[in-house]
Every structure is written in structure tokens, then in C-alpha cells.
């Protein structure tokens, strides 16, 4: 089968590789759609911390946002899975440790991460091996575009849930990327007043078309009481700003990662009685994201700007946008093209 392979920093190829064979407890999924995200770009550039920590090594097969159809099952897996449309969890815990047994497999010390950690091959390929326990069935109402947005949606939904918003509360989302915009959509569906902080006017204008009540650059951000702040940016200075802007007694949620260390003055958190929450992984939010998509309360599809084939992935990871791409931040890949 064909797969996109990163062989080193900024080195890549689309190669013919051996197709996966499902092991015990596993299935093989024919990939219909996969998303390209910032984590993939960090691996491509060589800047991802997992490489330095030896949690990931080249060559790598990227891709952890995906959907497809089960085409084969391994020993111990019900054959009824064949033909089922699915997406799946990225975080594959060992299943034996205290964290896994406590429902926290996404922070298992010995976890694999599909397309990210431990050498588990990713979804930028025609087929993908997945443990059956990681699968989530996609209802007919969730098409391929939305299906490949479940993983980022699960992250965004968890961030909104952590913000503990009541209907009518005011939320500030820092960063109009995929996670930030999805968080805005989930918060809007919950009845919140949503404002977005960003850098460029085109991205902010796109946020307004998605229903944001306000979208601002830092010099125009209104002096309003924010009941929660979600930092979905990669700006090293924004975690501190988030703590400064949130109302006393309320919540700051950190889901973005800066390329360098960020400083937060804990005196601000203590003296304002602020709760700060960190979010890693979509795992506990996947089912909820699917439910929102299926019901139509949140539509992630406008965020997808273009769909390309495997041969174009290298250009995307290098920072190019396809000709004719829409205004959204997300690029999808159809490995069958």
C-alpha cells in the first residue's frame, strides 16, 4: 500500500510499504480521510519534543486524525466489525497500569500514540492497524469530513467542558486555529458568549462567520469580564495573559503548546482563586464530539479548507496551502487519491 513517510527533518517520501495485518484484538481500517495537524508539522520540522525524548524516531508514518471502514479483523475480534465506519482513539495505553485501570490510558507512561509515539504507524496511508478497543462507530449522519474531525473535536470539547461554562457566560478563546475554533463552536452550542483572540484579520473574520460574538487582535480586545479563558495558541506569553484576563474564581484552560517554555505567575492564580486546567488528548471527549456532530449542534466541516492526496502532503507540512483552498485552518488528506 501507499504511505506518506517522514524519513528525517524535512525529508519525506510516498512509499509502497507492506500493508498491515491485524494482530490479536486488532482491526485494519481502510482510511477514507485523515487530517494534518500542528503535531505532524512539528515532527516534519524535527522540533517535536518526543524526538529528543526518544519517544519517537524516524522514519515515521504520521496521521492521528482519521476515519475509515474496517476491512479486516484479527484473532478475538468479532467479524461483525467488517464494513463498519469508524474513527478511533489516538492514545493506546498498556491496559495494565494504575492509570489505565483508572480510566486514564491517555496518560499511560507506556502508551503508544497512533502516528505520534512509540512507532505505531499513522493514518497518512491507505490502511491503518487499530486495537478494536480504541474504535468509535460513526453514525450515518457523520460524513468523512466530520469523521476525521472527531479527534480534534474531542480535544476542543474537553477544553470547553473544563471551562465549566453556564449558558450566558462569556468565554475568551486564544488562538483561531482548528482547536480554538472548534472550542468556540462547542461553547456556542452550549449557549456561551464567545470571543476569539488572534493575530491576523483574515483568520478573525473567518471566526466571525462561524458565529463568534467578537474576534479581536490584542490591541483591540475589549475590557470585559471573561468567565473562562481557553488558551489554544502557541504563544509563549499567552498562558500568563490568560490568567490575567480571567475573572476571579473562574477557570483558565490550557490546551495549546508553545515551542518554548511559558511562564505563569502562580501568585495570580492564588490571589484570584483561579482554577487552571491542562488538557492532553481527545480520549474522554471522542464520544461526545461524535454525538454533537451527529445531532448537528456542532458542524466542524467549514473548518476544512481543502482535501489533497498523499503526494501533496509534503508541501502542506512545509507550510504551503493548496490552490483554491478555503479560509478554514484544516487540510484533509484522501489517501485513495
Tab-separated table of C-alpha atoms in Angstrom:
chain	number	residue	atom	x	y	z
A	1	UNK	CA	0.000	0.000	0.000
A	2	UNK	CA	0.998	3.662	-0.324
A	3	UNK	CA	2.005	5.621	2.761
A	4	UNK	CA	3.493	9.035	3.493
A	5	UNK	CA	6.779	8.532	5.359
A	6	UNK	CA	8.911	11.181	7.079
A	7	UNK	CA	12.479	9.907	6.890
A	8	UNK	CA	14.097	12.813	8.773
A	9	UNK	CA	13.611	16.527	9.432
A	10	UNK	CA	12.018	17.936	6.262
A	11	UNK	CA	12.727	14.699	4.390
A	12	UNK	CA	9.844	12.595	3.144
A	13	UNK	CA	8.599	10.192	0.508
A	14	UNK	CA	5.408	8.454	-0.527
A	15	UNK	CA	6.415	4.800	-0.465
A	16	UNK	CA	4.985	1.399	-1.198
A	17	UNK	CA	5.020	-0.381	2.171
A	18	UNK	CA	3.730	-3.671	3.464
A	19	UNK	CA	0.031	-3.405	4.334
A	20	UNK	CA	-0.877	-4.027	7.961
A	21	UNK	CA	-2.071	-7.420	9.153
A	22	UNK	CA	-4.371	-7.277	12.205
A	23	UNK	CA	-2.901	-8.867	15.305
A	24	UNK	CA	-4.969	-10.323	18.145
A	25	UNK	CA	-7.518	-7.763	19.304
A	26	UNK	CA	-6.845	-5.514	16.322
A	27	UNK	CA	-8.583	-4.460	13.113
A	28	UNK	CA	-7.351	-2.941	9.879
A	29	UNK	CA	-9.117	0.211	8.700
A	30	UNK	CA	-9.209	1.366	5.089
A	31	UNK	CA	-8.554	5.084	5.602
A	32	UNK	CA	-11.082	7.352	3.951
A	33	UNK	CA	-9.897	10.691	5.281
A	34	UNK	CA	-7.081	11.955	7.515
A	35	UNK	CA	-6.280	15.375	8.899
A	36	UNK	CA	-2.939	17.176	9.013
A	37	UNK	CA	-2.283	18.997	12.285
A	38	UNK	CA	0.357	21.048	14.050
A	39	UNK	CA	1.858	17.982	15.730
A	40	UNK	CA	2.536	16.488	12.296
A	41	UNK	CA	4.260	19.703	11.271
A	42	UNK	CA	6.482	19.595	14.369
A	43	UNK	CA	7.601	16.062	13.550
A	44	UNK	CA	8.192	17.104	9.958
A	45	UNK	CA	10.379	20.028	11.036
A	46	UNK	CA	12.172	17.966	13.693
A	47	UNK	CA	11.052	20.289	16.518
A	48	UNK	CA	8.701	17.855	18.291
A	49	UNK	CA	9.908	17.141	21.845
A	50	UNK	CA	9.108	13.421	21.516
A	51	UNK	CA	12.078	13.045	19.179
A	52	UNK	CA	14.548	14.474	21.680
A	53	UNK	CA	12.952	12.359	24.429
A	54	UNK	CA	13.281	9.212	22.266
A	55	UNK	CA	9.525	8.625	22.342
A	56	UNK	CA	9.514	8.804	18.537
A	57	UNK	CA	12.072	8.046	15.848
A	58	UNK	CA	12.433	8.457	12.125
A	59	UNK	CA	11.252	7.043	9.810
A	60	UNK	CA	7.703	7.912	10.864
A	61	UNK	CA	4.254	7.438	9.390
A	62	UNK	CA	2.178	10.367	10.602
A	63	UNK	CA	-1.564	10.901	10.951
A	64	UNK	CA	-3.785	10.649	14.024
A	65	UNK	CA	-6.997	12.355	12.882
A	66	UNK	CA	-8.839	9.893	10.681
A	67	UNK	CA	-11.900	7.911	9.714
A	68	UNK	CA	-12.451	4.894	7.529
A	69	UNK	CA	-14.009	1.456	7.216
A	70	UNK	CA	-12.939	-1.750	8.943
A	71	UNK	CA	-11.715	-4.188	6.283
A	72	UNK	CA	-10.101	-6.986	8.337
A	73	UNK	CA	-10.144	-8.276	11.911
A	74	UNK	CA	-7.614	-10.178	13.986
A	75	UNK	CA	-7.945	-13.038	16.382
A	76	UNK	CA	-10.562	-12.498	19.063
A	77	UNK	CA	-12.365	-9.688	17.207
A	78	UNK	CA	-15.999	-10.055	16.146
A	79	UNK	CA	-16.238	-10.311	12.370
A	80	UNK	CA	-19.261	-8.041	12.525
A	81	UNK	CA	-16.868	-5.095	12.624
A	82	UNK	CA	-16.037	-5.602	8.935
A	83	UNK	CA	-17.690	-2.890	6.873
A	84	UNK	CA	-18.276	-0.604	9.863
A	85	UNK	CA	-17.430	3.078	9.509
A	86	UNK	CA	-15.224	4.142	12.397
A	87	UNK	CA	-12.803	6.601	13.866
A	88	UNK	CA	-10.617	5.885	16.851
A	89	UNK	CA	-8.621	6.972	19.855
A	90	UNK	CA	-5.054	8.119	19.287
A	91	UNK	CA	-3.874	7.152	22.777
A	92	UNK	CA	-3.267	3.419	23.213
A	93	UNK	CA	-2.444	2.641	26.845
A	94	UNK	CA	-0.883	-0.571	28.075
A	95	UNK	CA	-4.159	-1.583	29.736
A	96	UNK	CA	-2.436	-2.900	32.861
A	97	UNK	CA	-1.032	0.033	34.814
A	98	UNK	CA	-2.727	2.066	37.540
A	99	UNK	CA	-3.511	4.905	35.133
A	100	UNK	CA	-5.094	2.661	32.504
A	101	UNK	CA	-7.121	0.762	35.079
A	102	UNK	CA	-8.309	4.098	36.421
A	103	UNK	CA	-9.571	5.250	33.011
A	104	UNK	CA	-6.552	7.435	32.260
A	105	UNK	CA	-4.978	5.435	29.449
A	106	UNK	CA	-4.260	8.670	27.577
A	107	UNK	CA	-1.525	9.467	30.124
A	108	UNK	CA	-0.176	5.916	30.436
A	109	UNK	CA	3.609	6.059	30.727
A	110	UNK	CA	3.985	3.192	28.248
A	111	UNK	CA	1.323	4.290	25.765
A	112	UNK	CA	1.522	4.227	22.022
A	113	UNK	CA	0.067	7.179	20.134
A	114	UNK	CA	-1.110	6.464	16.610
A	115	UNK	CA	1.140	8.276	14.174
A	116	UNK	CA	2.977	10.014	17.027
A	117	UNK	CA	4.585	7.916	19.754
A	118	UNK	CA	6.245	4.548	20.047
A	119	UNK	CA	6.386	3.738	16.343
A	120	UNK	CA	2.685	2.983	15.832
A	121	UNK	CA	2.009	3.769	12.140
A	122	UNK	CA	-0.351	6.625	11.346
A	123	UNK	CA	-3.264	7.288	9.045
A	124	UNK	CA	-1.479	9.094	6.207
A	125	UNK	CA	-1.642	5.788	4.402
A	126	UNK	CA	-4.188	3.634	2.643
A	127	UNK	CA	-4.671	1.350	5.675
A	128	UNK	CA	-4.220	1.607	9.415
A	129	UNK	CA	-3.989	-1.019	12.208
A	130	UNK	CA	-6.020	-0.153	15.323
A	131	UNK	CA	-6.916	-2.017	18.532
A	132	UNK	CA	-10.626	-2.782	18.472
A	133	UNK	CA	-10.906	-1.252	21.947
A	134	UNK	CA	-9.913	2.151	20.501
A	135	UNK	CA	-12.680	2.249	17.882
A	136	UNK	CA	-15.691	4.535	17.860
A	137	UNK	CA	-18.518	3.810	15.426
A	138	UNK	CA	-19.568	6.694	13.176
A	139	UNK	CA	-23.300	7.111	12.579
A	140	UNK	CA	-24.532	7.796	9.060
A	141	UNK	CA	-25.074	11.460	9.955
A	142	UNK	CA	-21.307	11.928	10.386
A	143	UNK	CA	-19.674	12.031	6.946
A	144	UNK	CA	-15.995	11.543	6.116
A	145	UNK	CA	-15.112	15.202	6.633
A	146	UNK	CA	-16.679	15.321	10.087
A	147	UNK	CA	-15.402	11.829	10.890
A	148	UNK	CA	-11.800	12.952	10.504
A	149	UNK	CA	-12.581	15.968	12.715
A	150	UNK	CA	-13.649	13.841	15.686
A	151	UNK	CA	-10.156	13.703	17.201
A	152	UNK	CA	-9.584	17.491	17.249
A	153	UNK	CA	-13.226	17.867	18.240
A	154	UNK	CA	-12.724	15.647	21.266
A	155	UNK	CA	-9.850	17.851	22.404
A	156	UNK	CA	-11.875	21.011	21.937
A	157	UNK	CA	-14.925	19.582	23.693
A	158	UNK	CA	-12.822	18.602	26.699
A	159	UNK	CA	-11.453	22.156	26.869
A	160	UNK	CA	-14.964	23.616	26.865
A	161	UNK	CA	-16.146	21.149	29.493
A	162	UNK	CA	-13.134	22.051	31.652
A	163	UNK	CA	-14.076	25.726	31.366
A	164	UNK	CA	-17.251	24.913	33.339
A	165	UNK	CA	-19.389	27.415	31.452
A	166	UNK	CA	-23.019	28.135	32.200
A	167	UNK	CA	-25.314	29.389	29.416
A	168	UNK	CA	-24.728	33.105	29.004
A	169	UNK	CA	-21.188	33.020	30.385
A	170	UNK	CA	-18.527	34.867	28.431
A	171	UNK	CA	-15.602	32.830	27.035
A	172	UNK	CA	-12.367	34.094	25.524
A	173	UNK	CA	-10.588	31.650	23.201
A	174	UNK	CA	-6.966	32.454	22.431
A	175	UNK	CA	-5.951	31.170	19.007
A	176	UNK	CA	-8.219	30.825	15.929
A	177	UNK	CA	-6.703	27.515	14.802
A	178	UNK	CA	-8.601	24.255	14.496
A	179	UNK	CA	-8.829	23.531	18.243
A	180	UNK	CA	-9.698	27.117	19.121
A	181	UNK	CA	-12.422	27.380	16.510
A	182	UNK	CA	-13.890	24.010	17.433
A	183	UNK	CA	-13.880	25.052	21.094
A	184	UNK	CA	-15.731	28.195	20.065
A	185	UNK	CA	-18.345	26.119	18.222
A	186	UNK	CA	-18.903	23.782	21.168
A	187	UNK	CA	-19.180	26.753	23.540
A	188	UNK	CA	-21.665	28.475	21.236
A	189	UNK	CA	-23.732	25.296	21.176
A	190	UNK	CA	-23.739	25.455	24.986
A	191	UNK	CA	-25.132	28.977	24.919
A	192	UNK	CA	-21.976	30.891	25.811
A	193	UNK	CA	-20.936	34.302	24.534
A	194	UNK	CA	-17.703	33.610	22.662
A	195	UNK	CA	-14.825	35.946	21.842
A	196	UNK	CA	-11.654	34.960	19.994
A	197	UNK	CA	-8.181	36.477	20.204
A	198	UNK	CA	-5.887	36.125	17.193
A	199	UNK	CA	-3.192	37.738	15.103
A	200	UNK	CA	-4.460	38.122	11.532
A	201	UNK	CA	-7.625	39.793	10.328
A	202	UNK	CA	-8.467	37.051	7.771
A	203	UNK	CA	-8.474	34.360	10.465
A	204	UNK	CA	-10.550	36.584	12.755
A	205	UNK	CA	-13.026	37.356	10.005
A	206	UNK	CA	-13.424	33.625	9.407
A	207	UNK	CA	-14.086	33.178	13.135
A	208	UNK	CA	-16.873	35.745	12.897
A	209	UNK	CA	-18.513	33.784	10.092
A	210	UNK	CA	-18.641	30.782	12.447
A	211	UNK	CA	-20.754	32.717	14.951
A	212	UNK	CA	-18.201	34.243	17.317
A	213	UNK	CA	-19.630	37.274	19.088
A	214	UNK	CA	-16.292	39.026	18.781
A	215	UNK	CA	-12.905	38.345	17.213
A	216	UNK	CA	-10.043	40.595	18.161
A	217	UNK	CA	-6.374	41.374	17.895
A	218	UNK	CA	-4.669	42.070	21.220
A	219	UNK	CA	-4.714	45.840	20.737
A	220	UNK	CA	-8.493	45.819	20.239
A	221	UNK	CA	-9.529	43.223	22.808
A	222	UNK	CA	-12.367	44.778	24.828
A	223	UNK	CA	-12.012	45.119	28.578
A	224	UNK	CA	-14.777	42.673	29.501
A	225	UNK	CA	-15.198	40.199	32.363
A	226	UNK	CA	-14.355	36.750	30.968
A	227	UNK	CA	-15.847	33.830	32.865
A	228	UNK	CA	-13.339	31.445	31.288
A	229	UNK	CA	-10.297	31.653	29.040
A	230	UNK	CA	-9.139	28.793	26.807
A	231	UNK	CA	-5.555	29.137	25.583
A	232	UNK	CA	-5.446	27.207	22.314
A	233	UNK	CA	-2.479	29.172	20.988
A	234	UNK	CA	1.241	28.517	20.649
A	235	UNK	CA	2.285	31.904	22.008
A	236	UNK	CA	4.704	31.653	24.962
A	237	UNK	CA	3.286	34.806	26.545
A	238	UNK	CA	-0.399	33.938	26.300
A	239	UNK	CA	-0.696	31.475	29.226
A	240	UNK	CA	0.207	34.325	31.568
A	241	UNK	CA	-2.170	36.697	29.798
A	242	UNK	CA	-4.968	34.139	30.147
A	243	UNK	CA	-4.538	34.115	33.910
A	244	UNK	CA	-4.542	37.905	33.962
A	245	UNK	CA	-7.742	38.212	31.915
A	246	UNK	CA	-9.968	35.603	33.530
A	247	UNK	CA	-12.429	36.678	36.212
A	248	UNK	CA	-11.580	35.806	39.841
A	249	UNK	CA	-12.962	32.471	40.930
A	250	UNK	CA	-13.233	31.241	37.336
A	251	UNK	CA	-11.232	28.929	35.068
A	252	UNK	CA	-8.302	29.004	32.664
A	253	UNK	CA	-7.888	26.022	30.356
A	254	UNK	CA	-4.537	25.329	28.704
A	255	UNK	CA	-4.642	23.159	25.581
A	256	UNK	CA	-2.166	24.937	23.297
A	257	UNK	CA	1.570	24.295	23.456
A	258	UNK	CA	4.256	26.898	22.825
A	259	UNK	CA	7.590	25.912	21.254
A	260	UNK	CA	9.395	27.331	24.290
A	261	UNK	CA	8.619	27.325	27.994
A	262	UNK	CA	5.720	29.503	29.146
A	263	UNK	CA	5.652	31.307	32.489
A	264	UNK	CA	2.539	31.611	34.653
A	265	UNK	CA	2.753	33.554	37.908
A	266	UNK	CA	1.039	31.306	40.459
A	267	UNK	CA	0.510	34.350	42.662
A	268	UNK	CA	-2.060	35.495	40.101
A	269	UNK	CA	-3.844	32.140	40.259
A	270	UNK	CA	-3.843	32.087	44.062
A	271	UNK	CA	-4.828	35.692	44.696
A	272	UNK	CA	-7.631	35.472	42.115
A	273	UNK	CA	-8.711	31.996	43.290
A	274	UNK	CA	-8.453	30.785	39.674
A	275	UNK	CA	-8.647	27.142	38.636
A	276	UNK	CA	-6.115	26.231	35.916
A	277	UNK	CA	-6.692	23.049	33.909
A	278	UNK	CA	-4.426	21.321	31.394
A	279	UNK	CA	-5.901	19.203	28.581
A	280	UNK	CA	-4.000	16.421	26.838
A	281	UNK	CA	-5.774	14.157	24.367
A	282	UNK	CA	-9.236	13.816	22.932
A	283	UNK	CA	-9.777	10.396	24.511
A	284	UNK	CA	-12.525	11.232	27.035
A	285	UNK	CA	-14.191	13.605	24.552
A	286	UNK	CA	-14.460	11.448	21.419
A	287	UNK	CA	-17.925	10.031	22.071
A	288	UNK	CA	-19.275	13.475	22.936
A	289	UNK	CA	-17.821	15.030	19.791
A	290	UNK	CA	-19.474	12.345	17.660
A	291	UNK	CA	-22.813	12.996	19.383
A	292	UNK	CA	-22.583	16.745	18.744
A	293	UNK	CA	-21.667	16.199	15.097
A	294	UNK	CA	-24.414	13.622	14.540
A	295	UNK	CA	-27.090	15.837	16.102
A	296	UNK	CA	-25.997	18.856	14.070
A	297	UNK	CA	-25.433	21.015	17.160
A	298	UNK	CA	-21.808	21.475	16.030
A	299	UNK	CA	-20.691	21.315	12.397
A	300	UNK	CA	-16.893	21.028	12.009
A	301	UNK	CA	-16.885	20.862	8.222
A	302	UNK	CA	-16.497	24.594	7.467
A	303	UNK	CA	-13.045	24.423	9.096
A	304	UNK	CA	-11.729	22.121	6.352
A	305	UNK	CA	-10.153	24.257	3.640
A	306	UNK	CA	-9.124	21.570	1.129
A	307	UNK	CA	-8.635	17.863	0.508
A	308	UNK	CA	-5.391	16.644	-1.061
A	309	UNK	CA	-3.733	13.315	-1.879
A	310	UNK	CA	-0.682	11.705	-0.277
A	311	UNK	CA	1.601	13.177	-2.939
A	312	UNK	CA	0.768	16.706	-1.754
A	313	UNK	CA	1.280	16.136	1.978
A	314	UNK	CA	4.945	17.181	1.942
A	315	UNK	CA	4.040	20.597	0.568
A	316	UNK	CA	1.322	21.025	3.197
A	317	UNK	CA	3.711	20.136	6.026
A	318	UNK	CA	6.180	22.631	4.582
A	319	UNK	CA	3.603	25.371	5.041
A	320	UNK	CA	2.002	25.608	1.604
A	321	UNK	CA	-1.728	25.854	1.049
A	322	UNK	CA	-3.387	24.168	-1.919
A	323	UNK	CA	-4.628	26.315	-4.772
A	324	UNK	CA	-8.261	27.187	-4.258
A	325	UNK	CA	-8.218	26.358	-0.526
A	326	UNK	CA	-10.962	27.854	1.566
A	327	UNK	CA	-10.445	30.079	4.610
A	328	UNK	CA	-10.502	27.299	7.223
A	329	UNK	CA	-7.339	26.161	9.044
A	330	UNK	CA	-7.597	22.399	8.425
A	331	UNK	CA	-6.269	20.410	5.455
A	332	UNK	CA	-7.521	16.873	4.900
A	333	UNK	CA	-5.916	14.007	3.018
A	334	UNK	CA	-7.683	11.334	0.992
A	335	UNK	CA	-5.120	8.509	0.705
A	336	UNK	CA	-7.094	6.909	-2.125
A	337	UNK	CA	-6.464	9.830	-4.498
